C-alpha positions as a LaTeX table, in Angstrom:
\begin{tabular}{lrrr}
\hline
Residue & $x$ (\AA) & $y$ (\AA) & $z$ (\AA) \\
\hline
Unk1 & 59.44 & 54.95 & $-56.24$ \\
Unk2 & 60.42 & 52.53 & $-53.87$ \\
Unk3 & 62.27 & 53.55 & $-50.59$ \\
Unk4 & 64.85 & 50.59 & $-48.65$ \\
Unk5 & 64.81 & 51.81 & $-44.94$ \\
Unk6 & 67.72 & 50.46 & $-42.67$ \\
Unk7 & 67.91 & 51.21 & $-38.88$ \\
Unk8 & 71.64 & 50.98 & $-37.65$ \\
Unk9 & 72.78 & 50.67 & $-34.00$ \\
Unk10 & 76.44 & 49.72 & $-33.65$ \\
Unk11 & 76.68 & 48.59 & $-37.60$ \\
Unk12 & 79.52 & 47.35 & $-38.96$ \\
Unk13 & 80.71 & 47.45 & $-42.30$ \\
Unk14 & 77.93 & 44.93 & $-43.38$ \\
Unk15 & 75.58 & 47.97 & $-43.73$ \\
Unk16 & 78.09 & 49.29 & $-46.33$ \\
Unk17 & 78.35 & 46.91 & $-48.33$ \\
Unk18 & 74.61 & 46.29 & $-47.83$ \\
Unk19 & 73.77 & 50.05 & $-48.99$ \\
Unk20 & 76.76 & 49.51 & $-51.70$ \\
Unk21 & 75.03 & 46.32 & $-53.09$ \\
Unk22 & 71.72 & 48.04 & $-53.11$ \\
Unk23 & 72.94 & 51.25 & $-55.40$ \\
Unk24 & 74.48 & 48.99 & $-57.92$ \\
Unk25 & 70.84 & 47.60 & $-58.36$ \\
Unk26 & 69.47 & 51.27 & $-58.44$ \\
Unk27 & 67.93 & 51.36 & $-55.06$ \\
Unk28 & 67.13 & 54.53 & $-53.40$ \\
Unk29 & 68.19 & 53.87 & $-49.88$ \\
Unk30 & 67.87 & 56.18 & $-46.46$ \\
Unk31 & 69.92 & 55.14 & $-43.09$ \\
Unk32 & 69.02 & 55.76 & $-39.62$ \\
Unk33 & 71.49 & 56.14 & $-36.88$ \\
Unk34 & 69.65 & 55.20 & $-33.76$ \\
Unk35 & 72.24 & 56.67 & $-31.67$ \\
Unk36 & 74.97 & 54.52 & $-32.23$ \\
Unk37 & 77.59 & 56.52 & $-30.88$ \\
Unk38 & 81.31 & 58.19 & $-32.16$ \\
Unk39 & 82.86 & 55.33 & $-32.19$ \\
Unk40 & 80.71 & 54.23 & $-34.90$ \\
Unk41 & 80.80 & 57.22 & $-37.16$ \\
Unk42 & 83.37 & 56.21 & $-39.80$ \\
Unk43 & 80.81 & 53.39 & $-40.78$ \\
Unk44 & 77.86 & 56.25 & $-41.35$ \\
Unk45 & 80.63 & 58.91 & $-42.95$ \\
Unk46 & 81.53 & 56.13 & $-44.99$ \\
Unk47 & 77.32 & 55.56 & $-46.33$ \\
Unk48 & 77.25 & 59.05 & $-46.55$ \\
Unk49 & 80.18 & 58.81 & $-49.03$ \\
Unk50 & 77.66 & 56.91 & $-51.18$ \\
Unk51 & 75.34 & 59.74 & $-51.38$ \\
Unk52 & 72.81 & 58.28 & $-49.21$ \\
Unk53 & 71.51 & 60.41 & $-46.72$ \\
Unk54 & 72.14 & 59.45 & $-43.20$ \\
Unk55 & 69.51 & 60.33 & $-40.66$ \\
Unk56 & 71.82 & 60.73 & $-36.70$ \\
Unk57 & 70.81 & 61.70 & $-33.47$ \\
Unk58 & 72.89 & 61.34 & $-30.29$ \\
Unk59 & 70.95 & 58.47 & $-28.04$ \\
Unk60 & 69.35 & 55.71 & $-28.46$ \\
Unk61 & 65.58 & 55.48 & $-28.83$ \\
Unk62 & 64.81 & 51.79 & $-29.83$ \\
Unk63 & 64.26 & 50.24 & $-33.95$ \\
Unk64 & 60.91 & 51.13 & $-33.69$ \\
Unk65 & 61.93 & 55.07 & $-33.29$ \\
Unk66 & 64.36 & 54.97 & $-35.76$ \\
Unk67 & 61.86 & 52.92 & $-38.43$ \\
Unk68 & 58.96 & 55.76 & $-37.25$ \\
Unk69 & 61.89 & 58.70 & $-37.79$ \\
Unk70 & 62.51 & 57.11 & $-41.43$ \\
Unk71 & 58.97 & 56.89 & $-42.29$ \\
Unk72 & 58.20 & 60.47 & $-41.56$ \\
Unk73 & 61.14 & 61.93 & $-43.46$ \\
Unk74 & 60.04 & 59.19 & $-46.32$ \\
Unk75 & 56.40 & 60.51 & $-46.38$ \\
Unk76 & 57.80 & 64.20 & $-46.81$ \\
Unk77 & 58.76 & 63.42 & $-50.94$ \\
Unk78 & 56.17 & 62.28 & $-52.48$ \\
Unk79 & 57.31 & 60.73 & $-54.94$ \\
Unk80 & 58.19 & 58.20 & $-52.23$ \\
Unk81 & 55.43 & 55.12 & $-53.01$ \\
Unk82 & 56.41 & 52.31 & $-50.61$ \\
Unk83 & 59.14 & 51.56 & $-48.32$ \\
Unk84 & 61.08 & 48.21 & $-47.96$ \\
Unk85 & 62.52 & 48.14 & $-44.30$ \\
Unk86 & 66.00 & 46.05 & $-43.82$ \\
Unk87 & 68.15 & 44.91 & $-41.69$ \\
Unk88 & 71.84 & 46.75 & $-41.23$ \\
Unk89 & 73.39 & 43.10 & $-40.27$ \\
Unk90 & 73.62 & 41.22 & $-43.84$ \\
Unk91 & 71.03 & 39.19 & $-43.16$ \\
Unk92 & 68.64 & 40.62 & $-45.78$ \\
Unk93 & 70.47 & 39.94 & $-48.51$ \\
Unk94 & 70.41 & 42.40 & $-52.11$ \\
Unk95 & 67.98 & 40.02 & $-54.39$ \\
Unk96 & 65.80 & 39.50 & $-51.35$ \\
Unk97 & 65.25 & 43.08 & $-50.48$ \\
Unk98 & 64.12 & 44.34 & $-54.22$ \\
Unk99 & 62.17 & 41.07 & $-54.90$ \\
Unk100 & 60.10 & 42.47 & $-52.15$ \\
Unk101 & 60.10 & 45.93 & $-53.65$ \\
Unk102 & 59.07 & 44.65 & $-56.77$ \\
Unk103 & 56.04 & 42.94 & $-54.74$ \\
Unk104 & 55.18 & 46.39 & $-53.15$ \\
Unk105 & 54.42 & 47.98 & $-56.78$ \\
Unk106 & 51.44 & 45.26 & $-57.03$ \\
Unk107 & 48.70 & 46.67 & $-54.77$ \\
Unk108 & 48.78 & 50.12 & $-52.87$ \\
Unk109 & 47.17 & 48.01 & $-49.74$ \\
Unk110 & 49.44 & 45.04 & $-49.44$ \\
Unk111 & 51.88 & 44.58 & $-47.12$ \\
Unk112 & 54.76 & 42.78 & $-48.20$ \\
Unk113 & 56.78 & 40.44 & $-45.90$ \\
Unk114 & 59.80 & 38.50 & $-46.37$ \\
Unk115 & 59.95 & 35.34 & $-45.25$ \\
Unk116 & 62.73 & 32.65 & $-44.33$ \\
Unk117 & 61.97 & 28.78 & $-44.34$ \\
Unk118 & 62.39 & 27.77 & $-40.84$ \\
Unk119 & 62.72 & 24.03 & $-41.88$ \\
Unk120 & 65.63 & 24.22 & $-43.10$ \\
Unk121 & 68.69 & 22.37 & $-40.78$ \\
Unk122 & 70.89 & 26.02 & $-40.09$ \\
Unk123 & 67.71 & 27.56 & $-38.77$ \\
Unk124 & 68.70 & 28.28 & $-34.78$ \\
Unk125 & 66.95 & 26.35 & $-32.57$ \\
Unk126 & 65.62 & 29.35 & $-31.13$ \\
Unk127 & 64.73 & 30.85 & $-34.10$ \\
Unk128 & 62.34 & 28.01 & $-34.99$ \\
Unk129 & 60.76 & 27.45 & $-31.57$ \\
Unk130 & 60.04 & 31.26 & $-31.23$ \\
Unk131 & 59.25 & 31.53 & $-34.10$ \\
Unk132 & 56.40 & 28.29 & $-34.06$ \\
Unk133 & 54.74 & 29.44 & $-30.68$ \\
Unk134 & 54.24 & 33.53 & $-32.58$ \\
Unk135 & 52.66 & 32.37 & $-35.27$ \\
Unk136 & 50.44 & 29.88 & $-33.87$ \\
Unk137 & 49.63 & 32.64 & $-31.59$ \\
Unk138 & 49.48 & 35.36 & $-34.37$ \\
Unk139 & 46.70 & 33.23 & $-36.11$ \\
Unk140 & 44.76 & 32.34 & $-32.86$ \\
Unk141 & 44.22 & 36.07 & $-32.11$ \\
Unk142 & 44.24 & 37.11 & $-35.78$ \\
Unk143 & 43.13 & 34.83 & $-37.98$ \\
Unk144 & 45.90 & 35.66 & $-40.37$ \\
Unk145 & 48.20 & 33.11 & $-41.38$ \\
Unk146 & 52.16 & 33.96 & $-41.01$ \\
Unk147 & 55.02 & 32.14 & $-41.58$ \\
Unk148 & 57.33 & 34.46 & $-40.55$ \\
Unk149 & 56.62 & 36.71 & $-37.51$ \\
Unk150 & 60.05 & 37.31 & $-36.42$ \\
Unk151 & 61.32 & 38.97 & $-40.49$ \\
Unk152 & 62.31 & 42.31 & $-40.73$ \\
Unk153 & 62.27 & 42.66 & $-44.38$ \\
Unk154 & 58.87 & 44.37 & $-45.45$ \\
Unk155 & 57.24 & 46.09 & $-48.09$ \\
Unk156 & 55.15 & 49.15 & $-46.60$ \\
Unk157 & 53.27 & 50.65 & $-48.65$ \\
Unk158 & 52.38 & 54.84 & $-49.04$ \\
Unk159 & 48.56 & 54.34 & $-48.03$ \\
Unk160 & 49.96 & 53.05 & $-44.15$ \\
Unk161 & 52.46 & 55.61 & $-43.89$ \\
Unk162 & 50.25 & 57.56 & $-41.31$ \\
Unk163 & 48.72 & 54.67 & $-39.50$ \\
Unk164 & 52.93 & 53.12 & $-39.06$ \\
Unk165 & 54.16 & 56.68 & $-37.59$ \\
Unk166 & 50.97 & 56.16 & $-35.03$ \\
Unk167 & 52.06 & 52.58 & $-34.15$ \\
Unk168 & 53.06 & 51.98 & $-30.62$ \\
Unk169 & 56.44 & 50.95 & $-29.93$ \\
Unk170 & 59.69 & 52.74 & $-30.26$ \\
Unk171 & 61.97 & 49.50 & $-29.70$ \\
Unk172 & 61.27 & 46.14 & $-31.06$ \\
Unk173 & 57.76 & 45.36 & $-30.02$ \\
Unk174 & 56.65 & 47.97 & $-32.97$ \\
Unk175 & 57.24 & 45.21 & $-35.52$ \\
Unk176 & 54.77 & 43.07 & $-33.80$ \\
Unk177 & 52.69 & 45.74 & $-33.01$ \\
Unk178 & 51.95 & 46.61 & $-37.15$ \\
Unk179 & 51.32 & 42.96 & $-37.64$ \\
Unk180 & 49.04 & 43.08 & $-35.00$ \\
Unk181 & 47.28 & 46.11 & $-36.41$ \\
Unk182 & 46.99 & 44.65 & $-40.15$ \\
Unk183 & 43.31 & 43.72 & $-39.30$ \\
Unk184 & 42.20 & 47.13 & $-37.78$ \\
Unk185 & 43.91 & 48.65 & $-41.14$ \\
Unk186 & 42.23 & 45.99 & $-43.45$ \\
Unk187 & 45.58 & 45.97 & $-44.99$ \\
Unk188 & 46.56 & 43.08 & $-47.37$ \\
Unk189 & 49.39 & 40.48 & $-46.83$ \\
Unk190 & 51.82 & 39.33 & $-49.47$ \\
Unk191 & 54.68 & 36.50 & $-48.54$ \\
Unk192 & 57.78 & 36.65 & $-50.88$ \\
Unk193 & 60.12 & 33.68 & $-49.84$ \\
Unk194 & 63.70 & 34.91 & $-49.38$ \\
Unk195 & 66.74 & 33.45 & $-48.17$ \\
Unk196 & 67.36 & 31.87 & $-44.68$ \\
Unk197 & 70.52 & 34.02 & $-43.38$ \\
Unk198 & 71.72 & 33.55 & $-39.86$ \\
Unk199 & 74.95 & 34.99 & $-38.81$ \\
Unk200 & 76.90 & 33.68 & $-36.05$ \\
Unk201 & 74.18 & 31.59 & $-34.68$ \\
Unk202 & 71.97 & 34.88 & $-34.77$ \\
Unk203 & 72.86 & 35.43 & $-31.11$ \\
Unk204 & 72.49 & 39.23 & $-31.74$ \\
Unk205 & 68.77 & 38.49 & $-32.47$ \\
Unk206 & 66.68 & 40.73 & $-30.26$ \\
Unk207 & 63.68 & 38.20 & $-31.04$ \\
Unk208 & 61.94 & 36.84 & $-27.38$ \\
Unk209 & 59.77 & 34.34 & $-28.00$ \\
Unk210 & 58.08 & 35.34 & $-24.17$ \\
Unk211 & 57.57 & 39.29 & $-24.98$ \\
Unk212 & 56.23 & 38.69 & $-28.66$ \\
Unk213 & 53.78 & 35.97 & $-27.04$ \\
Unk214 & 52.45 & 38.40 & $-24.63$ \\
Unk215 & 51.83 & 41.01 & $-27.20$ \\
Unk216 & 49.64 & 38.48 & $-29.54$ \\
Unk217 & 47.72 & 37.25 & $-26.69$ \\
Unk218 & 47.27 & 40.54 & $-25.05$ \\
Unk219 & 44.00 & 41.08 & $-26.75$ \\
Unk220 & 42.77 & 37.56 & $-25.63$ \\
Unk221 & 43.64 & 39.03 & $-22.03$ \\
Unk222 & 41.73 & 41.59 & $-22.66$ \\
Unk223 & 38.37 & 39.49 & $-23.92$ \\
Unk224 & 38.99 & 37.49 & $-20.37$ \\
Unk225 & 39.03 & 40.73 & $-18.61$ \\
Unk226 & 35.91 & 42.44 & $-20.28$ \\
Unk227 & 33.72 & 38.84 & $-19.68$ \\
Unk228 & 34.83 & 38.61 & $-16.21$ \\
Unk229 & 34.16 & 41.93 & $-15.36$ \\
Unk230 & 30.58 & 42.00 & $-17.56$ \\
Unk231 & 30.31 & 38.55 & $-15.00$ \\
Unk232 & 30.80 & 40.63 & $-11.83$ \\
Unk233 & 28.29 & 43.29 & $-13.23$ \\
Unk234 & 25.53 & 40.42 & $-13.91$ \\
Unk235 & 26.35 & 38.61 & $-10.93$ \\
Unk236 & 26.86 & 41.70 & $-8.71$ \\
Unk237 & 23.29 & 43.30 & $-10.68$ \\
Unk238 & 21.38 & 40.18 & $-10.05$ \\
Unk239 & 21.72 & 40.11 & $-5.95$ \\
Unk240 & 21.56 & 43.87 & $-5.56$ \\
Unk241 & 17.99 & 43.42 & $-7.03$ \\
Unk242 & 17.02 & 40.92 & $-5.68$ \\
Unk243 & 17.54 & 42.05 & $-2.64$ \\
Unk244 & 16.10 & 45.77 & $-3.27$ \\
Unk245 & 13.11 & 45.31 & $-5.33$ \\
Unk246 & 11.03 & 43.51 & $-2.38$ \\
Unk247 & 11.94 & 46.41 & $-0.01$ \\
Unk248 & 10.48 & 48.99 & $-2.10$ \\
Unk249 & 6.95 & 49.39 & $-0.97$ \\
Unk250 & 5.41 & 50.72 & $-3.89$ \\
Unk251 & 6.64 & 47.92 & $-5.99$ \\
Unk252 & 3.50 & 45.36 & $-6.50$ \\
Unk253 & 5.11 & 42.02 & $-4.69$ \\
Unk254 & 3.92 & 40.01 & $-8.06$ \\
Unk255 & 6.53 & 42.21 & $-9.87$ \\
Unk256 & 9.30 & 41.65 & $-7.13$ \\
Unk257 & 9.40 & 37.99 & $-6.66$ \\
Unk258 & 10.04 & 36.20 & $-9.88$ \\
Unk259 & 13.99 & 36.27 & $-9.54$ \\
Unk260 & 13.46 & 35.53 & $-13.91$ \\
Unk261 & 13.07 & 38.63 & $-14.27$ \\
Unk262 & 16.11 & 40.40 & $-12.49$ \\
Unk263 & 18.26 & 37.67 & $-14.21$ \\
Unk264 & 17.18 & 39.13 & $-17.77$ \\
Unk265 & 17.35 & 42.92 & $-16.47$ \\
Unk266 & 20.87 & 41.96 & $-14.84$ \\
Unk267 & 21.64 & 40.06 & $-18.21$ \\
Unk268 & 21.19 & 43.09 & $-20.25$ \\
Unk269 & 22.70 & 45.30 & $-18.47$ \\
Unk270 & 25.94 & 43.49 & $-18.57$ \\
Unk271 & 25.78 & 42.65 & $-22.31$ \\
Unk272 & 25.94 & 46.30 & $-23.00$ \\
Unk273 & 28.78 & 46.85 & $-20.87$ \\
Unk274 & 30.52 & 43.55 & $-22.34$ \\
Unk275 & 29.88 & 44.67 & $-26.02$ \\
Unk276 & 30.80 & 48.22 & $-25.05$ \\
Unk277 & 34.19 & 47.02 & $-23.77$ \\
Unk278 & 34.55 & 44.36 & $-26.82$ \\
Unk279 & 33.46 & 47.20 & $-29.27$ \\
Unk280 & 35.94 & 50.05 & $-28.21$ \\
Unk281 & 38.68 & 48.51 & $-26.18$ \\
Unk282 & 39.22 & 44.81 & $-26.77$ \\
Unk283 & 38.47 & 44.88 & $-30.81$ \\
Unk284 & 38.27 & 48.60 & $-31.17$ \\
Unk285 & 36.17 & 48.23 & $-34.07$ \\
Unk286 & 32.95 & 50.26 & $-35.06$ \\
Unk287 & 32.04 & 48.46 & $-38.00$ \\
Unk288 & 27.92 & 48.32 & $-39.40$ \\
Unk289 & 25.48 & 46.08 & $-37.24$ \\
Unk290 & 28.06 & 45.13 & $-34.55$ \\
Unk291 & 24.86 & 45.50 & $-31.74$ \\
Unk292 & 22.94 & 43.50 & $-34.19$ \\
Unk293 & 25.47 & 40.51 & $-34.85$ \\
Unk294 & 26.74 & 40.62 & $-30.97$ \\
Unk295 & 22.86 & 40.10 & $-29.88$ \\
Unk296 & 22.37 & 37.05 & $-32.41$ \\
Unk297 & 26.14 & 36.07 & $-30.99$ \\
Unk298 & 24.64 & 35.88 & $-27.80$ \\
Unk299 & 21.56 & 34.24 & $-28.14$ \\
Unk300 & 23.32 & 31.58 & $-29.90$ \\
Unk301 & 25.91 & 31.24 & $-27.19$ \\
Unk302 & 23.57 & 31.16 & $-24.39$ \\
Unk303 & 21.30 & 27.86 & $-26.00$ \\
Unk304 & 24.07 & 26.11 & $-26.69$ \\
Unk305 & 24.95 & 26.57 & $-22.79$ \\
Unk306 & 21.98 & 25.57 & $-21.90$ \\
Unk307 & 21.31 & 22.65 & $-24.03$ \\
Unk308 & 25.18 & 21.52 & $-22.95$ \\
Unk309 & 24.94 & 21.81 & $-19.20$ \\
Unk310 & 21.12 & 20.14 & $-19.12$ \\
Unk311 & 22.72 & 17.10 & $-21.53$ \\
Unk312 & 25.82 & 16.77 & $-18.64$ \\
Unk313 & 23.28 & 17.25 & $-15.95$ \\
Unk314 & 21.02 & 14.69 & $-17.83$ \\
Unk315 & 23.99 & 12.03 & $-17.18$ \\
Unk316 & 24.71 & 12.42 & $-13.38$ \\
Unk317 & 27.63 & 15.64 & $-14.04$ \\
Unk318 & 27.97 & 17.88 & $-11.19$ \\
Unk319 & 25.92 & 20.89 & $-12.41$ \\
Unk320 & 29.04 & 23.24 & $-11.53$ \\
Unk321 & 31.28 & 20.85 & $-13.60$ \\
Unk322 & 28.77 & 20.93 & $-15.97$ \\
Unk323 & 28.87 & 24.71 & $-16.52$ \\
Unk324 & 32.79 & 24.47 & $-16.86$ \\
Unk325 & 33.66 & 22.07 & $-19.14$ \\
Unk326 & 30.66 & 23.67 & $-21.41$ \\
Unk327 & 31.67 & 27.34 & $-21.36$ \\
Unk328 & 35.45 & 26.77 & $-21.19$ \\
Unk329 & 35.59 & 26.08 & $-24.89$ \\
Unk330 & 32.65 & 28.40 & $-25.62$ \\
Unk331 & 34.59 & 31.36 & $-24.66$ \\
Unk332 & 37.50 & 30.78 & $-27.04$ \\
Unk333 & 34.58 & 30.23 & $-29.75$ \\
Unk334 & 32.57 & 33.27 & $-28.44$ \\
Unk335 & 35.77 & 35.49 & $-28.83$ \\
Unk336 & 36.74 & 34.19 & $-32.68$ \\
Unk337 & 33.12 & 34.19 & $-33.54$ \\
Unk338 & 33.22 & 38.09 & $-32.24$ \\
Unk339 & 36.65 & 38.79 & $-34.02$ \\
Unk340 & 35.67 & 36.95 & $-36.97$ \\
Unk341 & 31.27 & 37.90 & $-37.47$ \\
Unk342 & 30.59 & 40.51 & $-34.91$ \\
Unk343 & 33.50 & 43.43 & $-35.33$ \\
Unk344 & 34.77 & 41.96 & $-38.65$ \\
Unk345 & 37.99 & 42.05 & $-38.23$ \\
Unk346 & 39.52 & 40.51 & $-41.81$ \\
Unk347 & 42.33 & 40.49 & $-43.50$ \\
Unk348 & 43.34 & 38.98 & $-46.44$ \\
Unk349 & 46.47 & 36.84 & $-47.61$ \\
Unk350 & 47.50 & 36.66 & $-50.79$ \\
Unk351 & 49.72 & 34.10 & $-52.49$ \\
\hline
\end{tabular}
C-alpha cells in the first residue's frame, strides 16, 4: 500500500480539500505539521476530521524534517510499500498524485518523479530559468537526465526508506540532496508527466536557482579541490626531493641526480592521495577495481597531455599556454570519465 505524504507550514484550506480529494480516490494519506503555529490549527483539526492522522510539533524545523518525520512513522507499518510526497498548496493536483502511485507499484527500486512541462506559456519565468540551469547542472555532475528538478511530487519507494531518513537536509535542500544521492543508491528513475500548476505566479516557491546550483556542483568543487591539493603534494614532493636526496651521503650520486625519477616517486605518491580523496570523499564509492580503472584513467590522461602540449609546442604555443588550454578540458573529461568508468556511479532512467 501506497502512502501520500504532505508537509504543511501555514496551509490553507487547499490541503483540505487536497486530503478530501485524495480519500474519495481511496488514498491513504498522513499530514505533517511543521510547526505551523495556533493560528493554523482549525485547518489540521479540520484533516483530522477526515480521519487522517496529523503528525504536530510546536516549531518549525524545515520540509525536509517534516518529509524525514513522515517517513519514519511510514516505515513503522509495514504494510506501508511506497510513499508519494505532495505538496499542501494545490499544486499537485488529485489525478497527478495517484498516477504517480500507480508508477511506484512497478519496480521496488524506482523512484518516481512528477514532472511539469516547463514550455508551456504560464510557466514563471523563474520557474523555467531555474529550473534550465539545475538540470543542466544535475546531468553534468550526474549523468542522469531530469526534466524536472524543482517537483515535489515523488514516488519513494520502501527499499530507500532508510537511506531518505539518513539524507542531509532538514529544509529544502533535502529534495536536492536525494536526487543527488540516486547514483550512490543505484536507485532507478521513472518520469510521469503531470500537470503544470502555478498559483499566483508561484511567488511562494521556495525554489533558488543559486542554492540548488551550488548543491549540484558541490561535488565538482570537490574534484577541483582533491586535484589541486594531489597538485601541491606532487609539486610540493618533487622539490623536497630533489633537494634532499643529493644531501644524503649514503645515497650513490647516480641514484640522486636524475630528477625522472623523483617526478615518478612524487607522481605516485600523489595519485594515491588523489584517488584516496576521489574514492571516499568526492565520489564516496568503493566499487570492484576502482585502483585498477583509476591507474588505466591515468595513464590515458597523462599521453594525451603529453601528445597535446608537444603538438602546441610543435607550432610556436607558449609551453605554459600549452599546458592550459590542454588540461583545462581534460579535467572536466578526467572527472566524468572517473564518475562514469572508475567509481561507477550509474543510474538508470526509465521511460
Amino acid at each position: 500500500m501506497n502512502y501520500v505524504l504532505i508537509p504543511a507550514y501555514k496551509p490553507d484550506e487547499k490541503l483540505i480539500a487536497t486530503v478530501a480529494s485524495l480519500l474519495e480516490k481511496g488514498a491513504a494519506v498522513l499530514v505533517v505539521d511543521d510547526g505551523s503555529g495556533a493560528e493554523y490549527g482549525h485547518i489540521f483539526d479540520e484533516v483530522r476530521k477526515l480521519s487522517v492522522e496529523v503528525i504536530s510539533y510546536p516549531d518549525n524545523r524545515g520540509k525536509g524534517s517534516a518529509l524525514k518525520t513522515g517517513i519514519r512513522r511510514l516505515m513503522a507499518d509495514e504494510n506501508v510499500t511506497g510513499i508519494v510526497t505532495a505538496d499542501a498548496d494545490g499544486q499537485h493536483r488529485t489525478d497527478d498524485i495517484l498516477n504517480v502511485a500507480a508508477a511506484l507499484d512497478s519496480s521496488e527500486d524506482t523512484v518516481v518523479l512528477g514532472v511539469r512541462r516547463f514550455a508551456q506559456s504560464h510557466v514563471p519565468t523563474r520557474s523555467r530559468i531555474g529550473n534550465w540551469i539545475t538540470k543542466i547542472g544535475f546531468y553534468l555532475v550526474t549523468g542522469i537526465r531530469i526534466s524536472d528538478t524543482q517537483t515535489g511530487l515523488r514516488g519513494l519507494p520502501k527499499k530507500l526508506f532508510d537511506e531518505l531518513v539518513e539524507t542531509e537536509g532538514d529544509r529544502y535542500e533535502y529534495e536536492m540532496n536525494v536526487l543527488l544521492n540516486l547514483n550512490t543508491w543505484r536507485a532507478h528513475v521513472l518520469e510521469v508527466p503531470i500537470e503544470t500548476v502555478y498559483i499566483e505566479g508561484n511567488k511562494s516557491s521556495s525554489f533558488n536557482a543559486a542554492k540548488d546550483a551550488f548543491r549540484i556542483f558541490k561535488q565538482i568543487l570537490k574534484f577541483s579541490a582533491s586535484s589541486l591539493i594531489s597538485g601541491f603534494v606532487d609539486y610540493a614532493l618533487y622539490l623536497l626531493l630533489c633537494w634532499l636526496i643529493p644531501v644524503i651521503s649514503f645515497i650513490p650520486a647516480s641514484i640522486a641526480e636524475p630528477a625522472a625519477l623523483w617526478i615518478v616517486v612524487a607522481r605516485i605518491v600523489s595519485s594515491t592521495l588523489n584517488f584516496t580523496l576521489n574514492r571516499f570523499v568526492v565520489f564516496k564509492q568503493t566499487g570492484k577495481n576502482c585502483m585498477l580503472k583509476y591507474i588505466l584513467l591515468a595513464t590515458v590522461m597523462m599521453l594525451v597531455t603529453a601528445v597535446g602540449v608537444d603538438f602546441l609546442v610543435g607550432i610556436k604555443v607558449n609551453k605554459l599556454l600549452a599546458k592550459i588550454i590542454v588540461e583545462l578540458p581534460l579535467f572536466f573529461v578526467n572527472y566524468i570519465c572517473q564518475r562514469k568508468f572508475v567509481f561507477n556511479l550509474k543510474t538508470e532512467r526509465k521511460s
